[in-house]
Amino acid sequence: MLPAEFIREVEKLLRQGLSVEQAKKQASIKYRLSRVPKNSEILPHLSEDLQEKLFRKPTRTLSGVAPVAVMVRPQGSCRWRCRYCPISSIAPKSYTGYEPSALRARSVNYDPYEQVKARLLHYKIQHHRAQKLDIIIMGGTFLEMDPAYKQWFVKRIYDAVNEWDAPSLPEALTYNERAERRVVGLTIETRPDVYNIPEMLSYGATKVELGVQHPDDKIYELVDRGHTVEDVIKATRELKNAGYKILYHIMLGLPGSNPKKDLEMIKSLFEDERFRPDMLKIYPTLVVPGAPLYEDYKKGLYTPYSDEEAAQIIAQAFEYIPHYVRIQRINRDIPGHKIEAGVKKSNIREIAQRLAQEKGITPQEIRANEAARKGLLSFNPEETEMFEMSYKASGGEEYFLSVEKEDKSVLYGFLRLRIPKEWSVEELQDRAIIREIHVYGPEAPIGQKGLIQHRGIGKRLIKRAEEIAQEKGLDMAVISGVGVREYYRKLGYHKGHFYMLKDF
């Protein structure tokens, strides 16, 4: 227990302008503490204004939600053996066990409940509200794992968020609709040949990350991928027709590829309407001990890209990535000392952006233009305009509606609306589908106005989407995160079996 006078002294010094480190060291000397306390020990005792000012790391929630990664157990996580994939007894397939998310999972023996609780505590220490959670289930091929394990795993995620042990998974989801802390999105990583739409809907999943890597059947054979380009096309189409947001994992520098092929691949993802994902994660291929590719590297049969080569390719790729796409991540978070060869710099995105600027390329993708990331933490409706883009994708018609500054330099929010030609789920028949709606800016409390969130942007976007649906003679459906269902009820939607529905 820290002495009250120590806390008062720290507060006094902080208000005088000293840094946290300076204040706690001086106060520790003055009151002869045996050691300098950790920030996490001091934080709960400080006044709220100092907690907010000094300990909050706003980049965690600048996109309006708090991400929470939950990793599956190593045992039985994936039956495939792709040549580039790390294999370890201490982590699920595709992870080394030393990534930050893997270390957190290992510390609680991959228990989903404890992983979520630990992450929420972390947010609390950093003074984030973390009321709106974006969950991602990571590692291996989750949908191929034991059915009982999957049900238990997802239920325990919701139990941790709800702070209530529900008797069943459906009851956990229903409780979360009005809980104090809500799951506004749930992502599942999987392969293009492994997906089960009814199963994912039963978990409350709203986004699917597909390991596409490099859509070329010859490259797939070289890396023992075990599926085809046609599997990618089919999965993309069927998942979009079920309302899912689609993120592709793509890999640069795989065996059989080269810089020219990689750039052509990225270009084709958006020129070929059979693909056109909503989001990307771009991973330069790494040589990691434990992966079959490591042996090829040792024999001189494979050479990965250097930091400079990868950055140059990514910089040029920015030119081909359209405004409706978000680059979620560039490069893996495997620690450098665990990488035998390949990209080791952790700031490869920043390097690529700088190179792009030198080439005269301005990234149009979403993340580069989000309001809060551009330092704009307020919203003036008079300075914004709604833009409307339509494009063909996966056999349907997509509308990307956005609220931006008039010169399109700053993005405040957007909506993805799909007009399918066929539907993957009977409940969606003759309905347009809102696949995503997102308002950027610091996370606002549920039900309260924020700096950008909860100021009418979402309602403007939904109103226009409903007008488009009616023009097409269709009713409306939304693939809603469990914790967002109440919001749609207030807008006149009702819950179907899995979706929020509105009839015109």
Short mmCIF file of C-alpha atoms in Angstrom, two decimals:
data_model
loop_
_atom_site.label_atom_id
_atom_site.label_comp_id
_atom_site.label_asym_id
_atom_site.label_seq_id
_atom_site.Cartn_x
_atom_site.Cartn_y
_atom_site.Cartn_z
CA MET A 1 0.00 0.00 0.00
CA LEU A 2 1.46 3.36 -1.03
CA PRO A 3 1.49 6.12 1.62
CA ALA A 4 -1.16 8.81 1.08
CA GLU A 5 1.44 11.55 1.45
CA PHE A 6 3.49 9.93 -1.33
CA ILE A 7 0.49 10.07 -3.69
CA ARG A 8 -0.20 13.71 -2.76
CA GLU A 9 3.44 14.57 -3.45
CA VAL A 10 3.34 12.83 -6.85
CA GLU A 11 0.17 14.74 -7.78
CA LYS A 12 1.73 18.05 -6.70
CA LEU A 13 4.86 17.43 -8.77
CA LEU A 14 2.84 16.33 -11.79
CA ARG A 15 0.80 19.53 -11.68
CA GLN A 16 4.06 21.47 -11.55
CA GLY A 17 4.92 19.98 -14.92
CA LEU A 18 7.29 17.16 -13.99
CA SER A 19 7.15 13.92 -15.95
CA VAL A 20 5.73 10.79 -14.34
CA GLU A 21 9.22 9.32 -13.96
CA GLN A 22 10.61 12.48 -12.36
CA ALA A 23 7.66 12.90 -10.00
CA LYS A 24 7.63 9.35 -8.68
CA LYS A 25 11.42 9.27 -8.24
CA GLN A 26 11.48 12.54 -6.30
CA ALA A 27 8.54 11.50 -4.13
CA SER A 28 10.12 8.07 -3.50
CA ILE A 29 13.33 9.73 -2.26
CA LYS A 30 11.44 12.24 -0.10
CA TYR A 31 9.37 9.55 1.62
CA ARG A 32 12.21 7.00 1.65
CA LEU A 33 10.40 4.25 -0.22
CA SER A 34 12.43 1.07 -0.67
CA ARG A 35 11.79 1.18 -4.42
CA VAL A 36 10.20 3.40 -7.05
CA PRO A 37 6.62 2.16 -7.59
CA LYS A 38 5.38 1.07 -11.00
CA ASN A 39 3.00 3.34 -12.90
CA SER A 40 0.29 0.69 -12.56
CA GLU A 41 0.59 0.91 -8.76
CA ILE A 42 0.28 4.70 -8.75
CA LEU A 43 -2.46 5.08 -11.37
CA PRO A 44 -5.53 3.98 -9.34
CA HIS A 45 -4.76 6.54 -6.62
CA LEU A 46 -4.44 9.61 -8.86
CA SER A 47 -7.27 12.02 -9.64
CA GLU A 48 -9.13 11.26 -12.87
CA ASP A 49 -7.85 14.31 -14.75
CA LEU A 50 -4.24 13.25 -14.14
CA GLN A 51 -4.99 9.64 -15.09
CA GLU A 52 -6.48 10.81 -18.39
CA LYS A 53 -3.70 13.26 -19.14
CA LEU A 54 -0.68 11.17 -18.22
CA PHE A 55 -1.44 7.50 -18.72
CA ARG A 56 -3.78 7.23 -21.65
CA LYS A 57 -2.33 6.00 -24.94
CA PRO A 58 -4.92 7.23 -27.44
CA THR A 59 -3.60 5.33 -30.46
CA ARG A 60 -5.06 2.12 -29.02
CA THR A 61 -8.62 3.34 -29.53
CA LEU A 62 -8.28 6.04 -32.20
CA SER A 63 -10.33 3.89 -34.57
CA GLY A 64 -13.25 4.09 -32.14
CA VAL A 65 -13.01 0.59 -30.68
CA ALA A 66 -10.69 -1.33 -28.36
CA PRO A 67 -9.08 -4.35 -30.08
CA VAL A 68 -8.76 -7.56 -28.06
CA ALA A 69 -6.80 -10.50 -29.52
CA VAL A 70 -7.55 -13.97 -28.14
CA MET A 71 -5.27 -16.83 -29.18
CA VAL A 72 -6.26 -20.50 -29.49
CA ARG A 73 -4.34 -23.35 -27.86
CA PRO A 74 -1.39 -24.92 -29.73
CA GLN A 75 -2.77 -28.47 -29.62
CA GLY A 76 -4.70 -29.36 -32.77
CA SER A 77 -4.67 -25.79 -34.05
CA CYS A 78 -3.98 -26.59 -37.72
CA ARG A 79 -3.44 -29.78 -39.77
CA TRP A 80 -1.77 -28.11 -42.78
CA ARG A 81 1.97 -27.60 -43.20
CA CYS A 82 2.61 -24.53 -45.35
CA ARG A 83 6.32 -24.06 -46.01
CA TYR A 84 6.55 -20.51 -44.64
CA CYS A 85 4.59 -21.19 -41.46
CA PRO A 86 6.37 -21.33 -38.06
CA ILE A 87 5.69 -24.54 -36.15
CA SER A 88 6.10 -24.51 -32.39
CA SER A 89 4.96 -26.61 -29.45
CA ILE A 90 4.37 -23.48 -27.37
CA ALA A 91 2.09 -21.59 -29.77
CA PRO A 92 -0.64 -22.30 -32.34
CA LYS A 93 0.40 -22.74 -35.97
CA SER A 94 1.73 -19.57 -37.67
CA TYR A 95 3.03 -18.08 -34.40
CA THR A 96 6.40 -18.50 -32.70
CA GLY A 97 5.13 -18.02 -29.15
CA TYR A 98 7.18 -14.84 -28.69
CA GLU A 99 4.86 -12.29 -30.31
CA PRO A 100 3.22 -9.92 -27.78
CA SER A 101 -0.20 -11.55 -28.24
CA ALA A 102 1.30 -15.04 -27.91
CA LEU A 103 3.23 -14.10 -24.77
CA ARG A 104 0.02 -12.79 -23.19
CA ALA A 105 -1.80 -15.99 -24.15
CA ARG A 106 1.00 -18.23 -22.87
CA SER A 107 1.00 -16.45 -19.52
CA VAL A 108 -2.55 -17.70 -18.88
CA ASN A 109 -2.14 -21.08 -20.62
CA TYR A 110 -4.25 -19.92 -23.60
CA ASP A 111 -7.39 -19.59 -21.47
CA PRO A 112 -9.74 -17.29 -23.46
CA TYR A 113 -11.44 -15.89 -20.35
CA GLU A 114 -8.14 -14.94 -18.73
CA GLN A 115 -6.77 -13.48 -21.98
CA VAL A 116 -9.74 -11.13 -22.25
CA LYS A 117 -9.64 -10.17 -18.56
CA ALA A 118 -5.92 -9.41 -18.78
CA ARG A 119 -6.43 -7.22 -21.83
CA LEU A 120 -9.27 -5.32 -20.20
CA LEU A 121 -7.11 -4.72 -17.13
CA HIS A 122 -4.39 -3.40 -19.43
CA TYR A 123 -6.84 -0.94 -20.96
CA LYS A 124 -8.00 0.13 -17.51
CA ILE A 125 -4.41 0.81 -16.41
CA GLN A 126 -3.94 2.95 -19.52
CA HIS A 127 -7.21 4.72 -18.75
CA HIS A 128 -9.21 3.56 -21.75
CA ARG A 129 -12.93 3.04 -21.39
CA ALA A 130 -12.82 -0.08 -23.57
CA GLN A 131 -16.61 -0.36 -23.68
CA LYS A 132 -16.69 -1.23 -27.38
CA LEU A 133 -14.56 -4.29 -28.00
CA ASP A 134 -13.37 -5.63 -31.34
CA ILE A 135 -12.45 -9.27 -30.70
CA ILE A 136 -10.18 -11.29 -32.98
CA ILE A 137 -9.67 -15.05 -32.60
CA MET A 138 -6.09 -15.76 -33.65
CA GLY A 139 -3.82 -18.67 -34.43
CA GLY A 140 -4.02 -21.88 -36.43
CA THR A 141 -7.29 -22.64 -38.22
CA PHE A 142 -9.90 -22.15 -35.50
CA LEU A 143 -12.86 -23.40 -37.55
CA GLU A 144 -11.13 -26.80 -38.00
CA MET A 145 -10.69 -27.35 -34.27
CA ASP A 146 -12.78 -29.57 -32.00
CA PRO A 147 -16.46 -28.41 -31.98
CA ALA A 148 -16.81 -28.57 -28.19
CA TYR A 149 -13.60 -26.57 -27.77
CA LYS A 150 -14.80 -23.90 -30.20
CA GLN A 151 -18.13 -23.47 -28.41
CA TRP A 152 -16.40 -23.25 -25.04
CA PHE A 153 -13.74 -20.87 -26.35
CA VAL A 154 -16.19 -18.33 -27.78
CA LYS A 155 -18.54 -18.55 -24.80
CA ARG A 156 -15.68 -17.83 -22.40
CA ILE A 157 -14.77 -14.72 -24.41
CA TYR A 158 -18.29 -13.38 -23.93
CA ASP A 159 -18.33 -14.47 -20.27
CA ALA A 160 -15.22 -12.37 -19.63
CA VAL A 161 -16.68 -9.33 -21.38
CA ASN A 162 -20.05 -9.74 -19.63
CA GLU A 163 -18.52 -10.49 -16.22
CA TRP A 164 -21.14 -13.25 -15.99
CA ASP A 165 -20.83 -16.98 -16.63
CA ALA A 166 -23.73 -17.70 -18.95
CA PRO A 167 -25.33 -21.17 -19.02
CA SER A 168 -24.90 -21.30 -22.82
CA LEU A 169 -23.33 -19.43 -25.72
CA PRO A 170 -26.67 -18.07 -27.07
CA GLU A 171 -27.47 -16.69 -23.61
CA ALA A 172 -24.03 -15.08 -23.41
CA LEU A 173 -24.64 -13.33 -26.74
CA THR A 174 -28.10 -12.12 -25.71
CA TYR A 175 -26.75 -10.75 -22.43
CA ASN A 176 -24.03 -8.86 -24.25
CA GLU A 177 -26.58 -6.91 -26.31
CA ARG A 178 -27.22 -4.66 -23.30
CA ALA A 179 -24.10 -5.26 -21.20
CA GLU A 180 -21.98 -2.46 -19.79
CA ARG A 181 -19.12 -3.54 -22.07
CA ARG A 182 -20.04 -4.87 -25.51
CA VAL A 183 -18.58 -6.87 -28.37
CA VAL A 184 -19.10 -4.63 -31.40
CA GLY A 185 -17.16 -6.90 -33.76
CA LEU A 186 -15.79 -10.44 -33.78
CA THR A 187 -13.20 -11.57 -36.32
CA ILE A 188 -12.18 -15.12 -37.22
CA GLU A 189 -8.96 -15.93 -39.08
CA THR A 190 -9.27 -18.88 -41.46
CA ARG A 191 -8.29 -20.41 -44.80
CA PRO A 192 -10.23 -19.85 -48.04
CA ASP A 193 -11.20 -23.54 -48.06
CA VAL A 194 -12.35 -23.63 -44.41
CA TYR A 195 -15.43 -21.64 -43.48
CA ASN A 196 -18.89 -22.42 -42.14
CA ILE A 197 -21.27 -19.49 -42.39
CA PRO A 198 -24.00 -20.71 -39.97
CA GLU A 199 -21.36 -21.63 -37.39
CA MET A 200 -19.66 -18.24 -37.60
CA LEU A 201 -22.99 -16.44 -37.38
CA SER A 202 -23.78 -18.40 -34.21
CA TYR A 203 -20.62 -16.93 -32.65
CA GLY A 204 -21.63 -13.36 -33.51
CA ALA A 205 -18.77 -13.09 -36.02
CA THR A 206 -18.80 -10.05 -38.31
CA LYS A 207 -15.48 -10.23 -40.16
CA VAL A 208 -13.40 -12.99 -41.75
CA GLU A 209 -9.66 -12.78 -42.35
CA LEU A 210 -8.68 -15.10 -45.20
CA GLY A 211 -5.13 -16.38 -45.63
CA VAL A 212 -4.95 -15.64 -49.36
CA GLN A 213 -1.15 -15.06 -49.37
CA HIS A 214 -0.62 -14.84 -53.16
CA PRO A 215 -3.49 -15.96 -55.42
CA ASP A 216 -1.50 -18.02 -57.92
CA ASP A 217 -1.93 -21.79 -58.14
CA LYS A 218 1.74 -22.38 -59.00
CA ILE A 219 2.86 -20.48 -55.91
CA TYR A 220 0.27 -22.33 -53.83
CA GLU A 221 1.85 -25.61 -54.98
CA LEU A 222 5.38 -24.40 -54.22
CA VAL A 223 4.45 -23.48 -50.63
CA ASP A 224 2.20 -26.55 -50.04
CA ARG A 225 -0.77 -24.29 -49.37
CA GLY A 226 -3.36 -26.97 -50.09
CA HIS A 227 -6.06 -24.87 -51.76
CA THR A 228 -6.58 -23.09 -55.08
CA VAL A 229 -7.32 -19.61 -56.40
CA GLU A 230 -10.84 -20.80 -57.13
CA ASP A 231 -11.27 -21.47 -53.39
CA VAL A 232 -10.34 -17.83 -52.73
CA ILE A 233 -12.85 -16.55 -55.27
CA LYS A 234 -15.64 -18.79 -53.96
CA ALA A 235 -15.03 -17.97 -50.30
CA THR A 236 -14.88 -14.24 -51.01
CA ARG A 237 -18.17 -14.33 -52.92
CA GLU A 238 -20.10 -16.50 -50.45
CA LEU A 239 -18.85 -14.65 -47.38
CA LYS A 240 -19.69 -11.24 -48.86
CA ASN A 241 -23.14 -12.54 -49.77
CA ALA A 242 -23.56 -13.45 -46.10
CA GLY A 243 -22.65 -9.88 -45.16
CA TYR A 244 -19.14 -10.50 -43.91
CA LYS A 245 -16.35 -7.95 -44.11
CA ILE A 246 -13.41 -9.56 -45.88
CA LEU A 247 -9.75 -9.07 -45.04
CA TYR A 248 -7.03 -10.74 -47.08
CA HIS A 249 -3.68 -11.69 -45.58
CA ILE A 250 -1.22 -11.30 -48.45
CA MET A 251 2.45 -12.26 -48.44
CA LEU A 252 5.28 -10.66 -50.37
CA GLY A 253 8.33 -12.55 -51.58
CA LEU A 254 6.96 -16.10 -51.40
CA PRO A 255 8.84 -18.83 -53.31
CA GLY A 256 8.04 -18.42 -57.00
CA SER A 257 7.35 -14.71 -56.70
CA ASN A 258 9.42 -11.56 -57.21
CA PRO A 259 8.86 -7.79 -56.81
CA LYS A 260 7.19 -7.45 -60.22
CA LYS A 261 4.86 -10.40 -59.58
CA ASP A 262 3.98 -9.11 -56.11
CA LEU A 263 3.02 -5.69 -57.46
CA GLU A 264 0.99 -7.27 -60.25
CA MET A 265 -0.72 -9.45 -57.65
CA ILE A 266 -1.73 -6.47 -55.50
CA LYS A 267 -2.90 -4.58 -58.57
CA SER A 268 -5.00 -7.54 -59.73
CA LEU A 269 -6.70 -7.86 -56.33
CA PHE A 270 -8.54 -4.63 -57.10
CA GLU A 271 -8.74 -4.76 -60.90
CA ASP A 272 -10.32 -8.23 -60.84
CA GLU A 273 -13.83 -7.94 -59.43
CA ARG A 274 -13.73 -11.57 -58.27
CA PHE A 275 -11.47 -10.45 -55.40
CA ARG A 276 -11.71 -6.83 -54.18
CA PRO A 277 -11.34 -7.37 -50.42
CA ASP A 278 -12.32 -4.67 -47.93
CA MET A 279 -9.09 -4.83 -45.94
CA LEU A 280 -5.51 -6.09 -46.22
CA LYS A 281 -2.76 -7.28 -43.95
CA ILE A 282 0.53 -7.22 -45.84
CA TYR A 283 3.22 -9.61 -44.64
CA PRO A 284 6.67 -9.86 -46.25
CA THR A 285 7.74 -13.52 -46.04
CA LEU A 286 10.06 -14.17 -43.09
CA VAL A 287 12.48 -17.04 -42.52
CA VAL A 288 11.81 -18.38 -39.04
CA PRO A 289 13.32 -21.49 -37.40
CA GLY A 290 10.75 -24.26 -37.28
CA ALA A 291 9.25 -23.46 -40.68
CA PRO A 292 10.03 -25.79 -43.62
CA LEU A 293 11.16 -22.68 -45.54
CA TYR A 294 13.98 -22.30 -43.03
CA GLU A 295 15.61 -25.46 -44.44
CA ASP A 296 15.27 -24.11 -47.99
CA TYR A 297 16.98 -20.90 -46.88
CA LYS A 298 19.83 -22.80 -45.23
CA LYS A 299 20.37 -24.77 -48.46
CA GLY A 300 20.50 -21.57 -50.51
CA LEU A 301 17.21 -22.37 -52.26
CA TYR A 302 15.31 -19.33 -51.01
CA THR A 303 16.16 -15.68 -50.28
CA PRO A 304 13.62 -13.34 -48.61
CA TYR A 305 13.24 -9.63 -49.25
CA SER A 306 15.41 -7.19 -47.33
CA ASP A 307 13.87 -4.29 -45.40
CA GLU A 308 14.56 -1.95 -48.32
CA GLU A 309 13.13 -4.28 -50.99
CA ALA A 310 9.92 -4.87 -49.03
CA ALA A 311 9.48 -1.16 -48.29
CA GLN A 312 9.92 -0.26 -51.97
CA ILE A 313 7.26 -2.78 -53.04
CA ILE A 314 4.79 -1.60 -50.39
CA ALA A 315 5.43 2.06 -51.27
CA GLN A 316 4.57 1.37 -54.91
CA ALA A 317 1.57 -0.78 -53.89
CA PHE A 318 -0.07 2.22 -52.22
CA GLU A 319 -0.79 3.50 -55.73
CA TYR A 320 -2.99 0.47 -56.50
CA ILE A 321 -4.97 0.25 -53.25
CA PRO A 322 -8.31 2.09 -53.54
CA HIS A 323 -10.05 4.42 -51.14
CA TYR A 324 -12.51 1.78 -49.89
CA VAL A 325 -9.73 -0.48 -48.55
CA ARG A 326 -8.08 -0.33 -45.14
CA ILE A 327 -4.55 -1.65 -44.66
CA GLN A 328 -4.92 -3.08 -41.18
CA ARG A 329 -1.34 -4.11 -40.71
CA ILE A 330 2.02 -4.25 -42.47
CA ASN A 331 4.52 -6.90 -41.29
CA ARG A 332 4.25 -9.54 -38.59
CA ASP A 333 5.05 -8.77 -34.95
CA ILE A 334 7.55 -11.61 -34.59
CA PRO A 335 10.49 -10.30 -32.52
CA GLY A 336 13.59 -9.55 -34.60
CA HIS A 337 15.79 -11.98 -32.67
CA LYS A 338 13.44 -14.82 -33.71
CA ILE A 339 13.75 -13.98 -37.43
CA GLU A 340 16.60 -15.72 -39.26
CA ALA A 341 16.23 -13.63 -42.43
CA GLY A 342 13.83 -11.14 -43.96
CA VAL A 343 12.27 -7.90 -42.79
CA LYS A 344 13.30 -7.10 -39.23
CA LYS A 345 12.41 -3.42 -38.96
CA SER A 346 9.17 -2.96 -37.04
CA ASN A 347 8.38 0.42 -38.65
CA ILE A 348 8.22 -0.84 -42.22
CA ARG A 349 4.88 0.95 -42.80
CA GLU A 350 6.41 4.32 -41.91
CA ILE A 351 9.41 3.63 -44.15
CA ALA A 352 7.10 2.66 -47.04
CA GLN A 353 4.96 5.77 -46.54
CA ARG A 354 8.05 7.96 -46.67
CA LEU A 355 9.22 6.25 -49.87
CA ALA A 356 5.74 6.64 -51.37
CA GLN A 357 5.86 10.35 -50.64
CA GLU A 358 9.23 10.58 -52.41
CA LYS A 359 7.67 8.83 -55.43
CA GLY A 360 4.75 11.30 -55.44
CA ILE A 361 2.28 8.61 -54.33
CA THR A 362 -0.38 9.62 -51.79
CA PRO A 363 -1.97 6.60 -50.05
CA GLN A 364 -5.75 6.66 -50.52
CA GLU A 365 -6.50 3.76 -48.19
CA ILE A 366 -8.71 4.30 -45.15
CA ARG A 367 -6.18 4.12 -42.33
CA ALA A 368 -4.03 6.84 -43.86
CA ASN A 369 -6.99 9.23 -43.87
CA GLU A 370 -8.80 8.51 -40.58
CA ALA A 371 -9.68 11.71 -38.73
CA ALA A 372 -8.02 10.95 -35.40
CA ARG A 373 -4.83 9.67 -37.04
CA LYS A 374 -4.58 13.04 -38.76
CA GLY A 375 -4.81 14.77 -35.39
CA LEU A 376 -8.42 15.92 -35.86
CA LEU A 377 -10.35 15.11 -32.69
CA SER A 378 -13.40 17.27 -33.39
CA PHE A 379 -16.14 17.26 -35.99
CA ASN A 380 -17.85 20.14 -37.78
CA PRO A 381 -20.70 18.87 -40.01
CA GLU A 382 -20.55 22.04 -42.13
CA GLU A 383 -17.04 21.12 -43.29
CA THR A 384 -18.00 17.61 -44.41
CA GLU A 385 -19.66 16.01 -47.39
CA MET A 386 -21.10 12.57 -48.07
CA PHE A 387 -19.43 10.75 -50.94
CA GLU A 388 -20.78 7.72 -52.78
CA MET A 389 -18.71 5.17 -54.69
CA SER A 390 -20.11 2.05 -56.36
CA TYR A 391 -18.19 -0.87 -57.83
CA LYS A 392 -18.72 -4.47 -58.89
CA ALA A 393 -17.31 -7.14 -56.59
CA SER A 394 -17.74 -10.91 -56.27
CA GLY A 395 -20.87 -11.03 -58.41
CA GLY A 396 -22.66 -8.21 -56.60
CA GLU A 397 -22.75 -4.44 -56.43
CA GLU A 398 -20.98 -2.61 -53.61
CA TYR A 399 -21.61 0.91 -52.36
CA PHE A 400 -18.97 2.65 -50.28
CA LEU A 401 -20.58 5.64 -48.58
CA SER A 402 -18.31 8.00 -46.69
CA VAL A 403 -18.45 11.23 -44.68
CA GLU A 404 -15.26 13.18 -45.32
CA LYS A 405 -13.83 16.67 -45.51
CA GLU A 406 -14.85 18.32 -48.76
CA ASP A 407 -11.40 17.75 -50.28
CA LYS A 408 -11.46 14.05 -49.20
CA SER A 409 -8.34 14.58 -47.10
CA VAL A 410 -9.96 13.40 -43.85
CA LEU A 411 -12.32 10.45 -43.35
CA TYR A 412 -14.80 10.58 -40.44
CA GLY A 413 -16.91 7.52 -41.16
CA PHE A 414 -18.04 5.08 -43.84
CA LEU A 415 -20.56 2.36 -44.64
CA ARG A 416 -20.31 -0.70 -46.88
CA LEU A 417 -23.59 -1.70 -48.56
CA ARG A 418 -23.90 -4.81 -50.71
CA ILE A 419 -26.57 -5.48 -53.33
CA PRO A 420 -26.15 -9.22 -53.97
CA LYS A 421 -27.25 -11.15 -57.02
CA GLU A 422 -27.52 -14.22 -54.83
CA TRP A 423 -27.69 -14.69 -51.08
CA SER A 424 -25.71 -17.15 -48.92
CA VAL A 425 -28.28 -17.18 -46.09
CA GLU A 426 -32.06 -17.62 -46.53
CA GLU A 427 -32.78 -14.88 -44.00
CA LEU A 428 -31.12 -12.36 -46.33
CA GLN A 429 -33.23 -13.12 -49.41
CA ASP A 430 -34.30 -9.94 -51.23
CA ARG A 431 -32.38 -7.69 -48.85
CA ALA A 432 -29.53 -5.27 -49.29
CA ILE A 433 -26.85 -5.88 -46.65
CA ILE A 434 -24.96 -3.35 -44.57
CA ARG A 435 -21.67 -5.19 -44.15
CA GLU A 436 -19.87 -2.52 -42.16
CA ILE A 437 -20.38 0.89 -40.63
CA HIS A 438 -17.54 2.62 -38.84
CA VAL A 439 -17.12 6.09 -37.37
CA TYR A 440 -13.54 7.01 -36.57
CA GLY A 441 -12.24 9.04 -33.66
CA PRO A 442 -11.55 8.40 -29.96
CA GLU A 443 -13.88 5.83 -28.43
CA ALA A 444 -16.99 7.51 -27.01
CA PRO A 445 -18.96 6.01 -24.08
CA ILE A 446 -22.01 3.97 -25.10
CA GLY A 447 -25.00 6.30 -25.34
CA GLN A 448 -22.98 9.51 -24.93
CA LYS A 449 -21.68 12.04 -27.45
CA GLY A 450 -17.98 11.92 -28.21
CA LEU A 451 -15.64 14.20 -30.10
CA ILE A 452 -16.57 12.52 -33.40
CA GLN A 453 -18.58 9.41 -32.49
CA HIS A 454 -22.31 9.63 -31.70
CA ARG A 455 -22.73 12.92 -33.57
CA GLY A 456 -25.04 11.70 -36.32
CA ILE A 457 -22.50 10.44 -38.86
CA GLY A 458 -23.70 6.84 -38.61
CA LYS A 459 -27.35 7.80 -38.96
CA ARG A 460 -26.58 9.89 -42.06
CA LEU A 461 -24.84 6.93 -43.66
CA ILE A 462 -27.60 4.45 -42.74
CA LYS A 463 -30.31 6.79 -44.06
CA ARG A 464 -28.60 6.97 -47.45
CA ALA A 465 -28.03 3.19 -47.50
CA GLU A 466 -31.73 2.63 -46.82
CA GLU A 467 -32.62 4.97 -49.69
CA ILE A 468 -30.41 2.96 -52.06
CA ALA A 469 -31.99 -0.31 -50.91
CA GLN A 470 -35.48 1.07 -51.51
CA GLU A 471 -34.46 2.34 -54.96
CA LYS A 472 -33.42 -1.25 -55.74
CA GLY A 473 -36.72 -2.63 -54.42
CA LEU A 474 -35.02 -4.41 -51.51
CA ASP A 475 -35.50 -4.56 -47.77
CA MET A 476 -32.49 -4.14 -45.46
CA ALA A 477 -30.30 -6.39 -43.32
CA VAL A 478 -27.29 -5.64 -41.14
CA ILE A 479 -24.60 -8.07 -40.00
CA SER A 480 -24.31 -6.43 -36.62
CA GLY A 481 -21.88 -7.02 -33.82
CA VAL A 482 -23.81 -8.43 -30.86
CA GLY A 483 -23.19 -5.28 -28.85
CA VAL A 484 -24.53 -3.00 -31.60
CA ARG A 485 -27.94 -4.66 -31.97
CA GLU A 486 -29.55 -2.26 -29.50
CA TYR A 487 -28.42 0.69 -31.63
CA TYR A 488 -30.20 -0.74 -34.66
CA ARG A 489 -33.36 -1.43 -32.66
CA LYS A 490 -33.54 2.32 -31.96
CA LEU A 491 -33.42 2.89 -35.72
CA GLY A 492 -36.42 0.66 -36.38
CA TYR A 493 -34.65 -2.66 -36.98
CA HIS A 494 -35.69 -5.98 -35.45
CA LYS A 495 -33.65 -9.10 -34.81
CA GLY A 496 -34.05 -11.98 -37.21
CA HIS A 497 -32.28 -15.27 -36.59
CA PHE A 498 -28.77 -13.83 -37.00
CA TYR A 499 -29.19 -10.40 -38.59
CA MET A 500 -30.86 -7.08 -37.77
CA LEU A 501 -33.65 -6.55 -40.30
CA LYS A 502 -35.81 -3.69 -41.56
CA ASP A 503 -38.75 -3.97 -43.94
CA PHE A 504 -39.84 -1.07 -46.11
#
